[in-house]
PDB file of C-alpha atoms in Angstrom:
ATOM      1  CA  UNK A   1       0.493   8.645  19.502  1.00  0.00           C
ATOM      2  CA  UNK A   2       1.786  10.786  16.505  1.00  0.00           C
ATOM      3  CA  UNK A   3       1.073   9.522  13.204  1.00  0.00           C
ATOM      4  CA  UNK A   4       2.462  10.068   9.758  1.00  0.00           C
ATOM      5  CA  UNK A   5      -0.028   9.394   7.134  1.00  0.00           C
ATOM      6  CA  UNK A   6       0.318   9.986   3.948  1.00  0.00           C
ATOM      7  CA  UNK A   7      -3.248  10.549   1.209  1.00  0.00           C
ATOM      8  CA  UNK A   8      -5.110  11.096   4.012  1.00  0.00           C
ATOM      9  CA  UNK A   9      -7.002  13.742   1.205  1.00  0.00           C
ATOM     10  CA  UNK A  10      -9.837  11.177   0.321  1.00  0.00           C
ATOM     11  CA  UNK A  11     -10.488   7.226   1.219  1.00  0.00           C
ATOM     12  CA  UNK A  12      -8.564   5.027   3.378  1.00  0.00           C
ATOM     13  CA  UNK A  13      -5.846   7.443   4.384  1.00  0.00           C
ATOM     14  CA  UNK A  14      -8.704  10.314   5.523  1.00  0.00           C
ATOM     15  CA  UNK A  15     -11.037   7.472   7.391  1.00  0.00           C
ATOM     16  CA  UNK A  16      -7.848   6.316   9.140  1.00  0.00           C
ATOM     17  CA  UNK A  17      -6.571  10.147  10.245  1.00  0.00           C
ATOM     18  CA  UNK A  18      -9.612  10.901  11.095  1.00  0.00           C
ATOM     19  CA  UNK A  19     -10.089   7.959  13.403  1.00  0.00           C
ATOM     20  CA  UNK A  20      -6.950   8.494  15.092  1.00  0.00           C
ATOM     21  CA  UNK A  21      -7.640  11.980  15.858  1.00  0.00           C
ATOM     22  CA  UNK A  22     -10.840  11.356  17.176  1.00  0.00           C
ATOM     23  CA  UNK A  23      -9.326   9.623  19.634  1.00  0.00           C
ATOM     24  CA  UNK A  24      -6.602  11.824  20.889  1.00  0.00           C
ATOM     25  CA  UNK A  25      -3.667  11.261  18.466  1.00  0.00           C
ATOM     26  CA  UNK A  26      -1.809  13.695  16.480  1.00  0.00           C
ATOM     27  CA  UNK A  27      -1.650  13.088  13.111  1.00  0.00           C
ATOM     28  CA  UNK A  28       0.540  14.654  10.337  1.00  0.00           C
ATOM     29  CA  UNK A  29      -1.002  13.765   6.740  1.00  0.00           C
ATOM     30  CA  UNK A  30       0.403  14.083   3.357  1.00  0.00           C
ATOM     31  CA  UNK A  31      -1.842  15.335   0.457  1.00  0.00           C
ATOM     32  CA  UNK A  32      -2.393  17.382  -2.596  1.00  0.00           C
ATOM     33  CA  UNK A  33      -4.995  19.713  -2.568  1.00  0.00           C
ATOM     34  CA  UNK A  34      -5.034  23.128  -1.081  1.00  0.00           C
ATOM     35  CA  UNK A  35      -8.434  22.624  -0.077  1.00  0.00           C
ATOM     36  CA  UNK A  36      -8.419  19.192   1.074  1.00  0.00           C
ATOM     37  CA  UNK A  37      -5.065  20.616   2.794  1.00  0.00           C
ATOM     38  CA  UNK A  38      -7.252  23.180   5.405  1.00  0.00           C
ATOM     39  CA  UNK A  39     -10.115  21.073   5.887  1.00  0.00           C
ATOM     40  CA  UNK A  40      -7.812  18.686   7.396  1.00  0.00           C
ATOM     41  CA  UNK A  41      -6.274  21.313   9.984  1.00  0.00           C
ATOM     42  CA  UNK A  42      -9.531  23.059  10.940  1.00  0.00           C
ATOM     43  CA  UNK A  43     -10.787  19.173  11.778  1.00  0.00           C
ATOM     44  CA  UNK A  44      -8.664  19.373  14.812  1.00  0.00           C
ATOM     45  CA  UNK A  45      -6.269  22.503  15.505  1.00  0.00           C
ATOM     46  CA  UNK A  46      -3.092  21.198  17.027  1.00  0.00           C
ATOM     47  CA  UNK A  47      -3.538  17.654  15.729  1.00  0.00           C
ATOM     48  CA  UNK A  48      -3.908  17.709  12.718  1.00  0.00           C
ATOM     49  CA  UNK A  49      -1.125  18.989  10.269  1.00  0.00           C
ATOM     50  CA  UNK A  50      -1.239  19.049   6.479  1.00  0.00           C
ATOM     51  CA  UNK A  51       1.620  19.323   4.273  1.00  0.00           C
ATOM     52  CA  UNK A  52       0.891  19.710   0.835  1.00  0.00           C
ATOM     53  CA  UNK A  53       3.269  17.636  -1.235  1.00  0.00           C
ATOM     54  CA  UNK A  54       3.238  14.763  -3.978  1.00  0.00           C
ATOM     55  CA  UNK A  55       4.983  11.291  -2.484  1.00  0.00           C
ATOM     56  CA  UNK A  56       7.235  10.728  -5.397  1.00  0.00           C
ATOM     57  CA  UNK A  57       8.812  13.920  -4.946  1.00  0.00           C
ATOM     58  CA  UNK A  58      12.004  12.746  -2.638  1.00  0.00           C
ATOM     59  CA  UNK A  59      13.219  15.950  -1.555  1.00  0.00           C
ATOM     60  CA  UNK A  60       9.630  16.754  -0.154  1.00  0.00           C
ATOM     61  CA  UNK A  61       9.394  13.496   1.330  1.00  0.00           C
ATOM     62  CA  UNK A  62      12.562  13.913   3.306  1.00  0.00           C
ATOM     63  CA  UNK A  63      11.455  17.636   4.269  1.00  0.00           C
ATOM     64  CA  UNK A  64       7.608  16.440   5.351  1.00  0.00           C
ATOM     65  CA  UNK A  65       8.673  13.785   7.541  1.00  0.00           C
ATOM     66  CA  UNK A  66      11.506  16.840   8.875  1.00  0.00           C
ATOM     67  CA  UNK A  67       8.852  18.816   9.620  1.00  0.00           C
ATOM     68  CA  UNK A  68       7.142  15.696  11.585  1.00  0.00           C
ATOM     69  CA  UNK A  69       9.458  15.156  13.839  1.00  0.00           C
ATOM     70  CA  UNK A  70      10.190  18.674  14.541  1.00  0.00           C
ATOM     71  CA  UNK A  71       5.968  19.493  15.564  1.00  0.00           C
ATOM     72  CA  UNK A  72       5.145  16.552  17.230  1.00  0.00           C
ATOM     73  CA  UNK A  73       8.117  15.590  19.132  1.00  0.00           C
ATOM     74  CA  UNK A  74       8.805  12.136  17.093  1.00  0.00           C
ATOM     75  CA  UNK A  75       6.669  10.045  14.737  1.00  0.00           C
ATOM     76  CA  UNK A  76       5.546   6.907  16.395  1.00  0.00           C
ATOM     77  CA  UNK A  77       4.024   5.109  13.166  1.00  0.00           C
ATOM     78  CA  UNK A  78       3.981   5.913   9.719  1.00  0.00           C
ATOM     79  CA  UNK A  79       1.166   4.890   7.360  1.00  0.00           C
ATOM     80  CA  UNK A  80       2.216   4.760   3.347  1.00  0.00           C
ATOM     81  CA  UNK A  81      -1.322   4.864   2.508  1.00  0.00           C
ATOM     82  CA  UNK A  82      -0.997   6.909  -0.912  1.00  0.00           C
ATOM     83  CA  UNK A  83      -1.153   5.232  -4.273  1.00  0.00           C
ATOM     84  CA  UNK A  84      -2.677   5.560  -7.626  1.00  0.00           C
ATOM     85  CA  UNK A  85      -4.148   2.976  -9.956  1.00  0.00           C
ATOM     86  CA  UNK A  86      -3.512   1.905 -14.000  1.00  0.00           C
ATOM     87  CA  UNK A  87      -5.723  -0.160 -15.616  1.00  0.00           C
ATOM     88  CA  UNK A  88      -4.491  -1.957 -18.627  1.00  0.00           C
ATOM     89  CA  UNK A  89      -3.870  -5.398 -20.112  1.00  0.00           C
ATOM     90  CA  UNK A  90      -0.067  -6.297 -19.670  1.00  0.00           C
ATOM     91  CA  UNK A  91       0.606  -6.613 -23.575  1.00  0.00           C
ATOM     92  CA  UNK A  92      -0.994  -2.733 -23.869  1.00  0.00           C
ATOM     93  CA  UNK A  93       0.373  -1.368 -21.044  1.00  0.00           C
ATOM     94  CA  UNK A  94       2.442   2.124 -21.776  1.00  0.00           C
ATOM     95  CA  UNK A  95       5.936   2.150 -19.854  1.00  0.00           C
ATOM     96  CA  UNK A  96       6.047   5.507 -19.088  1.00  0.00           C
ATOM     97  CA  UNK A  97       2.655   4.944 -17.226  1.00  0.00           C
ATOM     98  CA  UNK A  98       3.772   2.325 -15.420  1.00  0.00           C
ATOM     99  CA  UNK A  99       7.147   4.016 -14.579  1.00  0.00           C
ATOM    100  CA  UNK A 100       4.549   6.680 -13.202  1.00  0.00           C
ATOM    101  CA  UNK A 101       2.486   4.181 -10.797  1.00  0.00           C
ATOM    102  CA  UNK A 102       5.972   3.021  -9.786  1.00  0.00           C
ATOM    103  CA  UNK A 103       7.019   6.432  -9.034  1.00  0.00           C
ATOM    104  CA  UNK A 104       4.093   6.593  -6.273  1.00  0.00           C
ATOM    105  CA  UNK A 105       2.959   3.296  -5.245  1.00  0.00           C
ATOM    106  CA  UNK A 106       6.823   2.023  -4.496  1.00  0.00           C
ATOM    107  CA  UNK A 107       9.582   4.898  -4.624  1.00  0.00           C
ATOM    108  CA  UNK A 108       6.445   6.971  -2.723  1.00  0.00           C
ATOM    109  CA  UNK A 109       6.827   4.411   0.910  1.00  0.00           C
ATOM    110  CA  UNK A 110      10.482   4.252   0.060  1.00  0.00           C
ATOM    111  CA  UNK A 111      11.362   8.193   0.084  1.00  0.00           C
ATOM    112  CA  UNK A 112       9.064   8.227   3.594  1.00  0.00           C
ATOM    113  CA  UNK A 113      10.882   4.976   5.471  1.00  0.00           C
ATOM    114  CA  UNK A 114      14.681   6.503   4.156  1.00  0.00           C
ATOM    115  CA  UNK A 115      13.772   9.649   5.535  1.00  0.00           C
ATOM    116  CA  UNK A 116      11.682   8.496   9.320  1.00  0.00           C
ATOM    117  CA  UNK A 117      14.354   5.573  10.117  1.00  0.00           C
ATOM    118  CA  UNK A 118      16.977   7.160  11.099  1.00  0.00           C
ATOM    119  CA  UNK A 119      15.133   9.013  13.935  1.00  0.00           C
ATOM    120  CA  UNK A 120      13.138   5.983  14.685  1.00  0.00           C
ATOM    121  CA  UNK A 121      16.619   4.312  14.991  1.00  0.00           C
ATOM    122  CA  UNK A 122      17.960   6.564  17.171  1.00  0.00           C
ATOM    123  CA  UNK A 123      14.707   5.987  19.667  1.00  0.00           C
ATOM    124  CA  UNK A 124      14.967   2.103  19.327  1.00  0.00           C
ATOM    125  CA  UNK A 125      11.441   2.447  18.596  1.00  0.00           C
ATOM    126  CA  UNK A 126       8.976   2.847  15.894  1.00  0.00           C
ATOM    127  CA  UNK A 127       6.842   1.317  13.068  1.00  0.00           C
ATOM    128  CA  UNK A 128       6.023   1.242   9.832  1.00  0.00           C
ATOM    129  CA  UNK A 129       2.672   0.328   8.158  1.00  0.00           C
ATOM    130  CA  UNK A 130       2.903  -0.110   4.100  1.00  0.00           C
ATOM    131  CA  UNK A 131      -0.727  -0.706   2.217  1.00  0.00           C
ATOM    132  CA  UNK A 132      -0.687  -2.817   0.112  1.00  0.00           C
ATOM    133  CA  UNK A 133      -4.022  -4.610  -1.454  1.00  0.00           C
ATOM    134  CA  UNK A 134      -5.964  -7.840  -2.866  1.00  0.00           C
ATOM    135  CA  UNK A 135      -3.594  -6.627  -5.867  1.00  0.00           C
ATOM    136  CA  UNK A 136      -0.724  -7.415  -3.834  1.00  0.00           C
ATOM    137  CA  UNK A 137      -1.795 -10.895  -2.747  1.00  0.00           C
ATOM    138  CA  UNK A 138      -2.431 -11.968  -6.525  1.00  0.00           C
ATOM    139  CA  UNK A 139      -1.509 -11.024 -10.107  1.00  0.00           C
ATOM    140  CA  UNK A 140      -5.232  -9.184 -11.090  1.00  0.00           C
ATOM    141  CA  UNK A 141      -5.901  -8.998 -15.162  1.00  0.00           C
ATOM    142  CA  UNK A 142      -6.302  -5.723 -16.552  1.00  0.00           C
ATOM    143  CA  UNK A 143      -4.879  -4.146 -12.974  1.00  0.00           C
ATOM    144  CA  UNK A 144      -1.623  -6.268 -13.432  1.00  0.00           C
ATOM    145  CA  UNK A 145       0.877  -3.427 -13.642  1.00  0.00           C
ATOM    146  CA  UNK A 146      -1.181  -2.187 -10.580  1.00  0.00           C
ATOM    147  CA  UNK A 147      -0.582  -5.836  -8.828  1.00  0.00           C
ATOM    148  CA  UNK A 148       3.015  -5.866  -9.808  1.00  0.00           C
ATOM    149  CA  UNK A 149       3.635  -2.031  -7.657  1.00  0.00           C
ATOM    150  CA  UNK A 150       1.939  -4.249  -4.735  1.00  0.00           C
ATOM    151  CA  UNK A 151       4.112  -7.132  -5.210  1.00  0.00           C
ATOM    152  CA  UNK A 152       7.230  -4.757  -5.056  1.00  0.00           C
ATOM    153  CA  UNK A 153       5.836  -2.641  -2.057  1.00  0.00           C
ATOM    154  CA  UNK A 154       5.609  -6.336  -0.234  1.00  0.00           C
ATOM    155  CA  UNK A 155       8.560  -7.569  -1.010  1.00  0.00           C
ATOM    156  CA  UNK A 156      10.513  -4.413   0.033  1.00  0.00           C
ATOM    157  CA  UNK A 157       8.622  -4.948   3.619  1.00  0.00           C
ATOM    158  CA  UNK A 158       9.696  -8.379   4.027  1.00  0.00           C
ATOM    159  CA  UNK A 159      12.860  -7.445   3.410  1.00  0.00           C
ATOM    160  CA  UNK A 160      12.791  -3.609   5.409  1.00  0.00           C
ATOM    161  CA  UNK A 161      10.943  -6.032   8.696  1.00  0.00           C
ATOM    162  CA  UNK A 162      13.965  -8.342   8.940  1.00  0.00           C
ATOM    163  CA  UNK A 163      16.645  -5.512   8.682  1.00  0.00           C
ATOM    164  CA  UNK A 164      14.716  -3.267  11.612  1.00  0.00           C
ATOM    165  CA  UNK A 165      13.027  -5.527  13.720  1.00  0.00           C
ATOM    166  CA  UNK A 166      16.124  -6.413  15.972  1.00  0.00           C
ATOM    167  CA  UNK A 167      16.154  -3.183  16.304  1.00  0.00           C
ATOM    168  CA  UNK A 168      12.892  -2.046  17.554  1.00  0.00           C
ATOM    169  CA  UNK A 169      10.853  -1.292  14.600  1.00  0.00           C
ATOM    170  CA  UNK A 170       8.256  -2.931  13.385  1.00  0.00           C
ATOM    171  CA  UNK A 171       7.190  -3.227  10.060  1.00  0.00           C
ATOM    172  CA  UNK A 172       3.579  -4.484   8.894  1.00  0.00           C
ATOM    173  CA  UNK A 173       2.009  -4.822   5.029  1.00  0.00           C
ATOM    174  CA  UNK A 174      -1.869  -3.955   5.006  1.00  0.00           C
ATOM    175  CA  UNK A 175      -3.719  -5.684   2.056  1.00  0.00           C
ATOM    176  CA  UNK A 176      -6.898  -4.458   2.030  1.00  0.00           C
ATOM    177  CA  UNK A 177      -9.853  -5.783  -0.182  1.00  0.00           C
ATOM    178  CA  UNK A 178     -12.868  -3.859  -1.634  1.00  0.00           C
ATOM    179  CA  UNK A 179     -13.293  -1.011   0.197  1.00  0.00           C
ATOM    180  CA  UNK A 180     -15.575   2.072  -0.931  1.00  0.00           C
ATOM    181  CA  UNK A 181     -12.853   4.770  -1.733  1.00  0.00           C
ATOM    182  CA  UNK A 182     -12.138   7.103  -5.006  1.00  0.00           C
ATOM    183  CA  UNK A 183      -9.461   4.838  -6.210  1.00  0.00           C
ATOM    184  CA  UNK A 184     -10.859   3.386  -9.055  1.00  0.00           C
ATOM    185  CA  UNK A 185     -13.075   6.871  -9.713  1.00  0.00           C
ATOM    186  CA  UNK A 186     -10.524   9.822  -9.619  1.00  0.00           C
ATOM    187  CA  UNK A 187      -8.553  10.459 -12.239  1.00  0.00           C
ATOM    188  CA  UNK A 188      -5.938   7.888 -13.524  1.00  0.00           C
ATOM    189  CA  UNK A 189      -4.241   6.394 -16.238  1.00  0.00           C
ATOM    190  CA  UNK A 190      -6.842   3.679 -18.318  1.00  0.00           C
ATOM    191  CA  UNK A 191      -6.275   2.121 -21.450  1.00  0.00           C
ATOM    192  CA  UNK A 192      -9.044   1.573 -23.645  1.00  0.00           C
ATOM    193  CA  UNK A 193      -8.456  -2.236 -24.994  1.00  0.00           C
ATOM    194  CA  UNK A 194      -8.000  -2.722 -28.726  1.00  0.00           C
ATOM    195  CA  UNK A 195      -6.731  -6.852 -29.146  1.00  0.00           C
ATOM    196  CA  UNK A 196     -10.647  -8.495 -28.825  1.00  0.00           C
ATOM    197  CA  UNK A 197      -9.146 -11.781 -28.078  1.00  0.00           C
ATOM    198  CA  UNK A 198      -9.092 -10.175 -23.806  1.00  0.00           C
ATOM    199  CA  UNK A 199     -12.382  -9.662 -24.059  1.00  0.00           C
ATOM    200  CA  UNK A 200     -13.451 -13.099 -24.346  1.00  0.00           C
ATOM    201  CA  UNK A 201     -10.745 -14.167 -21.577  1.00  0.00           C
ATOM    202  CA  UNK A 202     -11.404 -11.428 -18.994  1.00  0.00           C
ATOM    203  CA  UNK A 203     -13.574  -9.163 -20.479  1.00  0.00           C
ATOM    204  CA  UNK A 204     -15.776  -9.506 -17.356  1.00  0.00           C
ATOM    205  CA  UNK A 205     -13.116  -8.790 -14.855  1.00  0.00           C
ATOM    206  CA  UNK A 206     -11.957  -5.337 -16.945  1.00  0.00           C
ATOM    207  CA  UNK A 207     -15.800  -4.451 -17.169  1.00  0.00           C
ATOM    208  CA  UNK A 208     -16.456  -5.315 -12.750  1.00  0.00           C
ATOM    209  CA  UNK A 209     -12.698  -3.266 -11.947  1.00  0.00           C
ATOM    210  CA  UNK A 210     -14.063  -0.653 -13.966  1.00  0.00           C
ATOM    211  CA  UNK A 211     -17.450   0.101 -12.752  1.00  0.00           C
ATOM    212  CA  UNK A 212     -16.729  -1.001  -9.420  1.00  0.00           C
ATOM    213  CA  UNK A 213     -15.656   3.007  -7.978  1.00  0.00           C
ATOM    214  CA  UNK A 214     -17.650   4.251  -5.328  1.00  0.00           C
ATOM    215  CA  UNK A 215     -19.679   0.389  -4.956  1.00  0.00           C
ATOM    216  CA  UNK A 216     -17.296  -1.465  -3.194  1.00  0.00           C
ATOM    217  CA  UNK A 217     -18.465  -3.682  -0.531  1.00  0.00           C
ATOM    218  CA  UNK A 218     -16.078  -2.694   1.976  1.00  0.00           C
ATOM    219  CA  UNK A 219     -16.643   0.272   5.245  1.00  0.00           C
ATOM    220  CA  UNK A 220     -14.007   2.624   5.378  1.00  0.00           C
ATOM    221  CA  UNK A 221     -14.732   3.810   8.839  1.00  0.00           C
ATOM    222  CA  UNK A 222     -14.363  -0.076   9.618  1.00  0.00           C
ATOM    223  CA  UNK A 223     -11.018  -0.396   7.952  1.00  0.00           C
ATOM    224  CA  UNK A 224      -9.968   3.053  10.028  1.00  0.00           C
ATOM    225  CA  UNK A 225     -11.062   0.912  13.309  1.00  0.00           C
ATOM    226  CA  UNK A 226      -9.365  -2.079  12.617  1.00  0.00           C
ATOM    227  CA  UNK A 227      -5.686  -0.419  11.843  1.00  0.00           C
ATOM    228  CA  UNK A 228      -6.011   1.839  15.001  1.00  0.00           C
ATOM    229  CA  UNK A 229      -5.878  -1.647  16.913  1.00  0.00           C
ATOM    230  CA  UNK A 230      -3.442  -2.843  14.664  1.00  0.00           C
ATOM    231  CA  UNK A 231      -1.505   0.235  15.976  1.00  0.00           C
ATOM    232  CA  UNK A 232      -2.059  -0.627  19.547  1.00  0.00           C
ATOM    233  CA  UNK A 233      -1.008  -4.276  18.925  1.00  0.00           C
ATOM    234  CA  UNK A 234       1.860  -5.527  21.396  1.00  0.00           C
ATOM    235  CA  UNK A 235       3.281  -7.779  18.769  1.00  0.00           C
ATOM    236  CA  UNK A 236       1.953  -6.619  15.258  1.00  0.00           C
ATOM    237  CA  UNK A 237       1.978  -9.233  12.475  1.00  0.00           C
ATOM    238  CA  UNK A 238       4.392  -9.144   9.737  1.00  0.00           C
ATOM    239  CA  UNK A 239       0.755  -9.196   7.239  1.00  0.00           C
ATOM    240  CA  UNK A 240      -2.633  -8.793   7.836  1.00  0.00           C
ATOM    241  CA  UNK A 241      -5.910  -9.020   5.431  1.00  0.00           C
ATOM    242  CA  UNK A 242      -8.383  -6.523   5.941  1.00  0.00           C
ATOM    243  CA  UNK A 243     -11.987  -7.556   4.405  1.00  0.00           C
ATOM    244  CA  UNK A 244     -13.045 -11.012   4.436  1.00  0.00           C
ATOM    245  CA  UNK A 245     -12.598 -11.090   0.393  1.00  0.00           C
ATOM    246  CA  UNK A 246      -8.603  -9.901   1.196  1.00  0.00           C
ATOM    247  CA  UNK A 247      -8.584 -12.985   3.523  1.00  0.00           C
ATOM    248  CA  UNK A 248     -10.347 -15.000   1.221  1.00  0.00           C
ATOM    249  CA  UNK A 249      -7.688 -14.335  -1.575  1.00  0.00           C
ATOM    250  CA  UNK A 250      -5.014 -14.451   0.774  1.00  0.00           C
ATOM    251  CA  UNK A 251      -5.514 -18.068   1.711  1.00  0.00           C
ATOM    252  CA  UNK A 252      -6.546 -18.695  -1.479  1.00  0.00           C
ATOM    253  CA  UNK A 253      -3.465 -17.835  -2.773  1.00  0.00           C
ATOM    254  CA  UNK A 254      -1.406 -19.812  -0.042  1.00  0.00           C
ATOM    255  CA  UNK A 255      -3.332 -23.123  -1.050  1.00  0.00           C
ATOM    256  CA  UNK A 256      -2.821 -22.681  -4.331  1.00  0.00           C
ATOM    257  CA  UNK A 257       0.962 -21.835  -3.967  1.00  0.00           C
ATOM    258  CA  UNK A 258       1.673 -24.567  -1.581  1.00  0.00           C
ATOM    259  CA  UNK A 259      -0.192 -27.183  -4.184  1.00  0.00           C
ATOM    260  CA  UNK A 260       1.991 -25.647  -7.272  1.00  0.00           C
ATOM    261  CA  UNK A 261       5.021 -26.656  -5.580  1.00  0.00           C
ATOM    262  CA  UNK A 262       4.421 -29.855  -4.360  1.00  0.00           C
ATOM    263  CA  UNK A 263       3.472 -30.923  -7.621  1.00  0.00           C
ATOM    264  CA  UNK A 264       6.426 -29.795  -8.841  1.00  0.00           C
ATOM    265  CA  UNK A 265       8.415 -31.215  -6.445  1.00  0.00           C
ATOM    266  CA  UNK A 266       9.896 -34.441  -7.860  1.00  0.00           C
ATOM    267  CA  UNK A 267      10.965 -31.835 -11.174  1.00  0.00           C
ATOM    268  CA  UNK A 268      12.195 -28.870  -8.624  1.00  0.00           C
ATOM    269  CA  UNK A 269      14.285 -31.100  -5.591  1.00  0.00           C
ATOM    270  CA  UNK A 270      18.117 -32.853  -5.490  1.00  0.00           C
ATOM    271  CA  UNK A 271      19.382 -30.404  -8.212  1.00  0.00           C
ATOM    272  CA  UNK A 272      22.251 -29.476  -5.789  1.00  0.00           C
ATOM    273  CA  UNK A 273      25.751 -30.233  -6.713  1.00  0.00           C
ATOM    274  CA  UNK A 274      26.728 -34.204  -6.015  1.00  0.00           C
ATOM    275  CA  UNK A 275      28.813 -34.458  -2.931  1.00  0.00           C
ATOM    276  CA  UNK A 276      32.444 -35.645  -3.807  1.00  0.00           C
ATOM    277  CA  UNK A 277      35.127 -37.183  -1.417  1.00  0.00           C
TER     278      UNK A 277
END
């Protein structure tokens, strides 16, 4: 199986390429650093390609996943695994940060699926995995601007499953929960909170987010297992949790949408224009 993964420099994306070359697969992986860049080739020579580029760069997007098809022959699945994180309370929040996380976390998956459908179209074949995370499933204080990239990245692949699965490619959002990666320690844009009144509403959530890095509960090596079978799946699901706190929050979140609207039901129904003879 060839793979296209992209931030496969550090975390989830480098547990995942690592466990699909240990098993055979080639894998062509998307990341920043020089360094990081030839560690990643010398792990397996032949299957393991790195291409040093930044995902919200389109034209290098479009040439990387060029480059893809050419060495391996065609990409069977590609991975948007890269993203960044922005911690800040919604009223605080700088735009041109969050035009920034947007940049990566959603036009990043976007410039890789414009440029790999059209080959996977002409094959009739293909798929497309898009991490998301808990952030995705619900609206997190202080990582809200972080939750609201998520949010966008899932509602693209709803939309992006029903426009290629009649035709052979398969489309699948990954919302992982805690796991141990540098996400939350590498360098990224924080806001240090002035308005006190946050502090005494979810102060304690700002303080866990923040000194969570490096502590989460999750395995990533785990995670890495659990999407190679995902990969292998006959009939992949549109969605899948990964971590029993993602699945926790996930059905948490269904419950508590499904009791919002039928409470509102009586206010939200028969609005629809009265028949007339």
């Amino acid at each position: 199986m060839n793979w296209f993964i992209t931030g496969v420099g550090s975390g989830l994306g480098q547990a995942l390429a690592a466990a699909a070359i240990a098993r055979g697969d080639c894998v062509v992986g998307v990341l920043r650093n020089a360094e990081a860049a030839r560690t990643f080739e010398t792990s397996a020579l032949g299957r393991a390609k790195a291409i040093l580029a930044d995902v919200s760069d389109r034209d290098a997007m479009f040439a990387a996943v060029a480059t893809a098809e050419r060495e391996t022959g065609g990409i069977d699945i590609v991975v948007n695994n890269a993203g960044n994180a922005l911690e800040a309370y919604v009223e605080e929040v700088d735009p041109e940060a969050v035009r920034a996380l947007f940049e990566v976390n959603l036009l990043g998956p976007l410039h890789v699926i414009q440029a790999a459908l059209p080959a996977m179209r002409g094959r009739g074949k293909g798929r497309i995995i898009n991490i998301s995370s808990g952030g995705g499933i619900i609206g997190v204080p202080w990582v809200g601007l972080y939750s609201a990239s998520k949010f966008a990245l899932e509602g693209m692949s709803e939309a992006l499953a029903a426009e290629v699965g009649p035709l052979g490619i398969a489309v699948t959002i990954v919302e992982p929960g805690a796991f141990r990666t540098n996400l939350l320690i590498r360098e990224h844009s924080k806001s240090t909170s002035t308005i006190a009144d946050y502090e005494r509403s979810v102060g304690k959530v700002q303080s866990r987010i923040s000194s969570m890095g490096g502590t989460e509960p999750g395995d990533p090596a785990k995670f890495a297992q659990a999407m190679l079978k995902l990969a292998d799946a006959a009939d992949p699901p549109l969605r899948i949790a990964l971590g029993d706190d993602a699945i926790a929050m996930a059905l948490g979140k269904s419950d508590a949408i499904r009791r919002d609207i039928e409470a509102g039901r009586s206010l939200g129904s028969n609005l629809s224009h009265e028949n007339r003879a």
